[in-house]
Amino acid sequence: MVACEFQPGLEGIPAAQSQVSFVNGQVGKLEYRGVPIEALAEKSSFLETAYLLIWGKFPKADDLEAFQEDITHHRRIKYRIRDMMKCFPESGHPMDALQASAAALGLFYSRRALDDPAYIRGAVVRLLAKIPTMVAAFEHIRKGNDPVQPRDDLSYAANFLYMLNEQEPDPFLAHVFDICLILHAEHTMNASTFSARVTASTLTDPYAIVASAVGTLAGPLHGGANEEVITMLAEIGSVEKVQPFLEEKLATKSKIMGFGHRVYKVKDPRAKILQKLAEELFARTGGDPAYEIALALEKAVAEKLGSKGIYPNVDFYSGLVYQKLGIPTDLFTPIFAIARVAGWLAHWREQLETNRIYRPSQVYVGEHGLPYITPESR
Ligand code: SDX
């Protein structure tokens, strides 16, 4: 075993051998199972991409049909999960509600048979099917309303928007949402995927794995940044205020939300696709003043921080798209989770193939052999 120096944030330390996705952060390239993200965003659907990620190959037409049908069939959630959500405080964050609900699924599907392909497939189908339903259900429950039942005749993306708004979405909007899901489905060894793999390595159940990954995604340095970007753009308020806002952030060494990435030193390829999507949406449905602020901020940050490799990441333009789709700001990160379940499950399967429990070392920097101090002499 090779001893190596402590690296804060494990920067540059491989945590797994993986075939799921690939990032080249110097040129801004992302591939899922070897397929460029641009091609998937243009030609695939979220469920086809999820299949590719999880099973490692594109599905044949009948395999995709069976996968979609199974997922459609499992969209409903148990009434007891809905009842449990009714006990959640309505002021609670939807990511916390999702984490608790994902963990609760494990109570209902407690059989764990990690060497049974039927069990693995069943868990994949249930998680992909039920997570969107749980996100939409909490949105209604927290407003004191009954959840909207899923509709079997609608696609994965259209059904989610329907469950959220109780209205069948325009097909273009459903298509845009589906592309967003593709873009967020997987991204190598990010914090939540690492968390999923660590949890998976204990051979626990997939509901616990997804619950732990949801908790990790929620933080503002990871998936939670998309929500904070919208708050930040609103706080800036106008294009003229971009420069003073940035100066103030730099002077106080604060982070600009939606910018920077451990791996990308250029603009995130997903941000480029999302920006184009946002522009298409604005062309059809009317502009958004926040977009002008975002453009000005991107330019100002490139001037000040471009030499450090700080450019927009996936979270910078996603919120503007979601806002145009009528999605409440605090659902942005749960939506990231809906998509990322595909990546987490792909890594779960991969981890099981060559599992060894994660058990890194640490560098102890504390003291040794100290005496016990009695309470009265502390
Ligand atoms: C996601 O890992 C993934 O793949 C994640 C993700 C995925 O798909 O799973 O891509 C999704 O999580 C996107 C990231 C969302 N987070 C944010 O937008 C929050 C703002 N960004 C950052 O806090 C930061 O850039 C991180 C967390 C994304 C990356 O952190 P690192 O790699 O630990 O970098 P760092 O904080 O150590 O910063 C390095 C330098 C510092 O300057 P110096 O002290 O060296 O002079 O870059 C500066 C930082 O101050 N810097 C920023 C900045 N990001 C980095 N300065 C201002 N604003 C920023 N956003």
Short mmCIF file of C-alpha atoms in Angstrom, two decimals, residues 18-232:
data_model
loop_
_atom_site.label_atom_id
_atom_site.label_comp_id
_atom_site.label_asym_id
_atom_site.label_seq_id
_atom_site.Cartn_x
_atom_site.Cartn_y
_atom_site.Cartn_z
CA SER A 18 -15.21 3.70 -12.96
CA GLN A 19 -16.66 3.29 -16.44
CA VAL A 20 -19.78 5.34 -15.74
CA SER A 21 -18.70 8.80 -16.87
CA PHE A 22 -15.67 10.86 -17.84
CA VAL A 23 -14.79 14.53 -17.43
CA ASN A 24 -11.91 16.45 -18.99
CA GLY A 25 -11.95 19.68 -17.01
CA GLN A 26 -9.30 21.43 -19.10
CA VAL A 27 -11.33 21.38 -22.31
CA GLY A 28 -14.84 21.07 -20.83
CA LYS A 29 -15.72 17.58 -21.99
CA LEU A 30 -18.26 15.25 -20.35
CA GLU A 31 -19.23 11.75 -21.48
CA TYR A 32 -21.65 9.22 -20.03
CA ARG A 33 -20.42 5.68 -20.78
CA GLY A 34 -18.24 7.21 -23.50
CA VAL A 35 -21.05 9.16 -25.19
CA PRO A 36 -20.66 12.97 -25.28
CA ILE A 37 -23.21 14.86 -23.22
CA GLU A 38 -24.07 17.08 -26.21
CA ALA A 39 -25.23 14.04 -28.23
CA LEU A 40 -27.32 12.71 -25.35
CA ALA A 41 -28.92 16.11 -24.73
CA GLU A 42 -29.82 16.37 -28.41
CA LYS A 43 -30.94 12.82 -29.16
CA SER A 44 -31.69 10.83 -26.02
CA SER A 45 -34.37 10.88 -23.35
CA PHE A 46 -33.77 10.86 -19.60
CA LEU A 47 -34.93 7.26 -19.15
CA GLU A 48 -32.83 6.04 -22.08
CA THR A 49 -29.83 7.89 -20.60
CA ALA A 50 -30.57 6.42 -17.15
CA TYR A 51 -30.64 2.94 -18.71
CA LEU A 52 -27.33 3.62 -20.46
CA LEU A 53 -25.73 4.82 -17.22
CA ILE A 54 -27.06 2.03 -15.02
CA TRP A 55 -26.75 -0.98 -17.35
CA GLY A 56 -23.74 0.30 -19.32
CA LYS A 57 -25.22 0.06 -22.82
CA PHE A 58 -27.98 1.62 -24.89
CA PRO A 59 -31.24 -0.32 -24.55
CA LYS A 60 -32.72 -2.14 -27.55
CA ALA A 61 -36.15 -0.74 -28.44
CA ASP A 62 -38.08 -3.43 -26.53
CA ASP A 63 -35.78 -3.18 -23.48
CA LEU A 64 -36.37 0.56 -23.32
CA GLU A 65 -40.10 0.05 -23.70
CA ALA A 66 -40.15 -2.52 -20.86
CA PHE A 67 -38.01 -0.23 -18.65
CA GLN A 68 -40.32 2.75 -19.28
CA GLU A 69 -43.42 0.64 -18.67
CA ASP A 70 -42.06 -0.73 -15.39
CA ILE A 71 -41.20 2.76 -14.21
CA THR A 72 -44.61 4.10 -15.21
CA HIS A 73 -46.24 1.21 -13.35
CA HIS A 74 -44.32 1.97 -10.13
CA ARG A 75 -44.86 5.74 -10.01
CA ARG A 76 -47.45 5.68 -7.24
CA ILE A 77 -46.28 5.93 -3.64
CA LYS A 78 -47.85 4.18 -0.68
CA TYR A 79 -50.48 6.16 1.15
CA ARG A 80 -48.50 5.64 4.34
CA ILE A 81 -45.56 7.53 2.79
CA ARG A 82 -47.96 10.34 1.90
CA ASP A 83 -49.31 10.26 5.47
CA MET A 84 -45.78 10.39 6.82
CA MET A 85 -45.11 13.48 4.68
CA LYS A 86 -48.21 15.11 6.15
CA CYS A 87 -46.41 15.04 9.51
CA PHE A 88 -43.42 16.96 8.11
CA PRO A 89 -43.37 20.68 8.95
CA GLU A 90 -44.58 22.66 5.92
CA SER A 91 -41.70 25.08 6.46
CA GLY A 92 -39.17 22.25 6.10
CA HIS A 93 -36.92 22.21 3.05
CA PRO A 94 -38.08 19.82 0.29
CA MET A 95 -34.58 18.28 0.18
CA ASP A 96 -34.97 17.22 3.81
CA ALA A 97 -38.43 15.86 3.04
CA LEU A 98 -36.97 13.94 0.09
CA GLN A 99 -34.14 12.51 2.14
CA ALA A 100 -36.55 11.29 4.83
CA SER A 101 -38.98 9.87 2.23
CA ALA A 102 -36.24 8.08 0.30
CA ALA A 103 -35.04 6.47 3.54
CA ALA A 104 -38.65 5.52 4.36
CA LEU A 105 -38.93 3.58 1.10
CA GLY A 106 -36.43 1.16 2.64
CA LEU A 107 -38.97 0.36 5.37
CA PHE A 108 -41.51 -0.77 2.81
CA TYR A 109 -39.11 -2.66 0.54
CA SER A 110 -36.84 -4.09 3.19
CA ARG A 111 -35.81 -7.33 1.48
CA ARG A 112 -32.14 -6.97 0.63
CA ALA A 113 -30.76 -9.41 -1.96
CA LEU A 114 -27.78 -7.76 -3.55
CA ASP A 115 -26.84 -10.87 -5.52
CA ASP A 116 -30.29 -11.15 -7.12
CA PRO A 117 -30.52 -9.29 -10.47
CA ALA A 118 -34.31 -9.08 -10.10
CA TYR A 119 -33.92 -7.31 -6.75
CA ILE A 120 -31.41 -4.85 -8.24
CA ARG A 121 -33.67 -4.10 -11.21
CA GLY A 122 -36.70 -3.73 -8.94
CA ALA A 123 -34.90 -1.24 -6.72
CA VAL A 124 -33.65 0.75 -9.74
CA VAL A 125 -37.17 0.91 -11.16
CA ARG A 126 -38.77 1.87 -7.83
CA LEU A 127 -36.30 4.63 -7.08
CA LEU A 128 -36.46 6.17 -10.55
CA ALA A 129 -40.25 5.89 -10.50
CA LYS A 130 -41.05 7.10 -6.98
CA ILE A 131 -38.55 9.89 -6.28
CA PRO A 132 -40.32 12.38 -8.65
CA THR A 133 -43.69 11.43 -7.17
CA MET A 134 -42.39 12.10 -3.66
CA VAL A 135 -40.96 15.50 -4.66
CA ALA A 136 -44.26 16.56 -6.26
CA ALA A 137 -46.32 15.11 -3.39
CA PHE A 138 -44.50 17.14 -0.74
CA GLU A 139 -45.01 20.30 -2.78
CA HIS A 140 -48.81 19.83 -2.51
CA ILE A 141 -48.82 18.49 1.03
CA ARG A 142 -46.89 21.47 2.39
CA LYS A 143 -49.54 23.75 0.91
CA GLY A 144 -52.26 21.74 2.63
CA ASN A 145 -53.44 20.03 -0.56
CA ASP A 146 -53.68 16.42 -1.62
CA PRO A 147 -50.92 15.19 -3.95
CA VAL A 148 -51.75 14.87 -7.64
CA GLN A 149 -51.72 11.24 -8.78
CA PRO A 150 -49.25 10.33 -11.54
CA ARG A 151 -50.63 9.84 -15.05
CA ASP A 152 -49.62 6.70 -16.90
CA ASP A 153 -50.17 8.24 -20.33
CA LEU A 154 -47.51 10.91 -19.82
CA SER A 155 -43.76 10.68 -20.30
CA TYR A 156 -41.41 10.76 -17.30
CA ALA A 157 -40.73 14.50 -17.64
CA ALA A 158 -44.29 15.49 -18.61
CA ASN A 159 -45.73 13.47 -15.74
CA PHE A 160 -43.52 15.22 -13.20
CA LEU A 161 -44.56 18.67 -14.44
CA TYR A 162 -48.17 17.49 -14.46
CA MET A 163 -47.95 16.20 -10.87
CA LEU A 164 -46.44 19.53 -9.85
CA ASN A 165 -48.82 21.91 -11.62
CA GLU A 166 -51.90 19.70 -12.04
CA GLN A 167 -51.87 20.71 -15.67
CA GLU A 168 -50.56 18.84 -18.69
CA PRO A 169 -47.40 20.68 -19.78
CA ASP A 170 -46.70 22.07 -23.21
CA PRO A 171 -44.66 19.34 -25.01
CA PHE A 172 -41.78 21.78 -25.60
CA LEU A 173 -41.55 22.54 -21.86
CA ALA A 174 -41.60 18.82 -21.04
CA HIS A 175 -38.83 18.30 -23.61
CA VAL A 176 -36.73 21.07 -22.05
CA PHE A 177 -37.23 19.53 -18.61
CA ASP A 178 -36.21 16.10 -19.93
CA ILE A 179 -32.96 17.59 -21.27
CA CYS A 180 -32.29 19.15 -17.85
CA LEU A 181 -32.65 15.70 -16.29
CA ILE A 182 -30.17 14.24 -18.80
CA LEU A 183 -27.65 16.98 -18.03
CA HIS A 184 -27.84 16.39 -14.27
CA ALA A 185 -27.91 12.58 -14.35
CA GLU A 186 -24.24 11.85 -13.63
CA HIS A 187 -20.92 13.55 -13.02
CA THR A 188 -18.03 11.27 -11.98
CA MET A 189 -16.87 11.36 -8.33
CA ASN A 190 -18.78 14.40 -7.06
CA ALA A 191 -19.55 14.61 -3.33
CA SER A 192 -22.98 12.94 -3.42
CA THR A 193 -21.78 10.11 -5.69
CA PHE A 194 -18.82 9.54 -3.40
CA SER A 195 -21.26 9.46 -0.51
CA ALA A 196 -23.44 6.96 -2.42
CA ARG A 197 -20.42 4.73 -3.12
CA VAL A 198 -19.21 4.84 0.49
CA THR A 199 -22.70 3.90 1.69
CA ALA A 200 -22.99 1.22 -1.01
CA SER A 201 -19.67 -0.27 0.04
CA THR A 202 -21.19 -1.33 3.38
CA LEU A 203 -23.65 -3.49 1.37
CA THR A 204 -26.64 -1.62 2.74
CA ASP A 205 -29.87 -1.20 0.78
CA PRO A 206 -30.26 1.19 -2.18
CA TYR A 207 -32.83 3.37 -0.37
CA ALA A 208 -30.27 4.14 2.35
CA ILE A 209 -27.72 4.85 -0.40
CA VAL A 210 -30.01 7.33 -2.15
CA ALA A 211 -31.01 8.93 1.16
CA SER A 212 -27.39 9.53 2.10
CA ALA A 213 -26.61 10.91 -1.37
CA VAL A 214 -29.64 13.26 -1.23
CA GLY A 215 -28.37 14.63 2.09
CA THR A 216 -24.96 15.26 0.54
CA LEU A 217 -26.36 16.90 -2.59
CA ALA A 218 -28.38 19.36 -0.50
CA GLY A 219 -25.46 21.56 0.56
CA PRO A 220 -24.84 24.97 -1.07
CA LEU A 221 -21.37 23.96 -2.26
CA HIS A 222 -22.94 21.11 -4.26
CA GLY A 223 -26.49 20.78 -5.65
CA GLY A 224 -27.92 23.45 -3.37
CA ALA A 225 -26.08 26.14 -5.33
CA ASN A 226 -28.79 26.28 -8.06
CA GLU A 227 -31.29 27.67 -5.57
CA GLU A 228 -28.77 30.19 -4.23
CA VAL A 229 -28.00 31.45 -7.75
CA ILE A 230 -31.59 32.65 -8.15
CA THR A 231 -31.50 34.33 -4.73
CA MET A 232 -28.20 35.98 -5.70
#
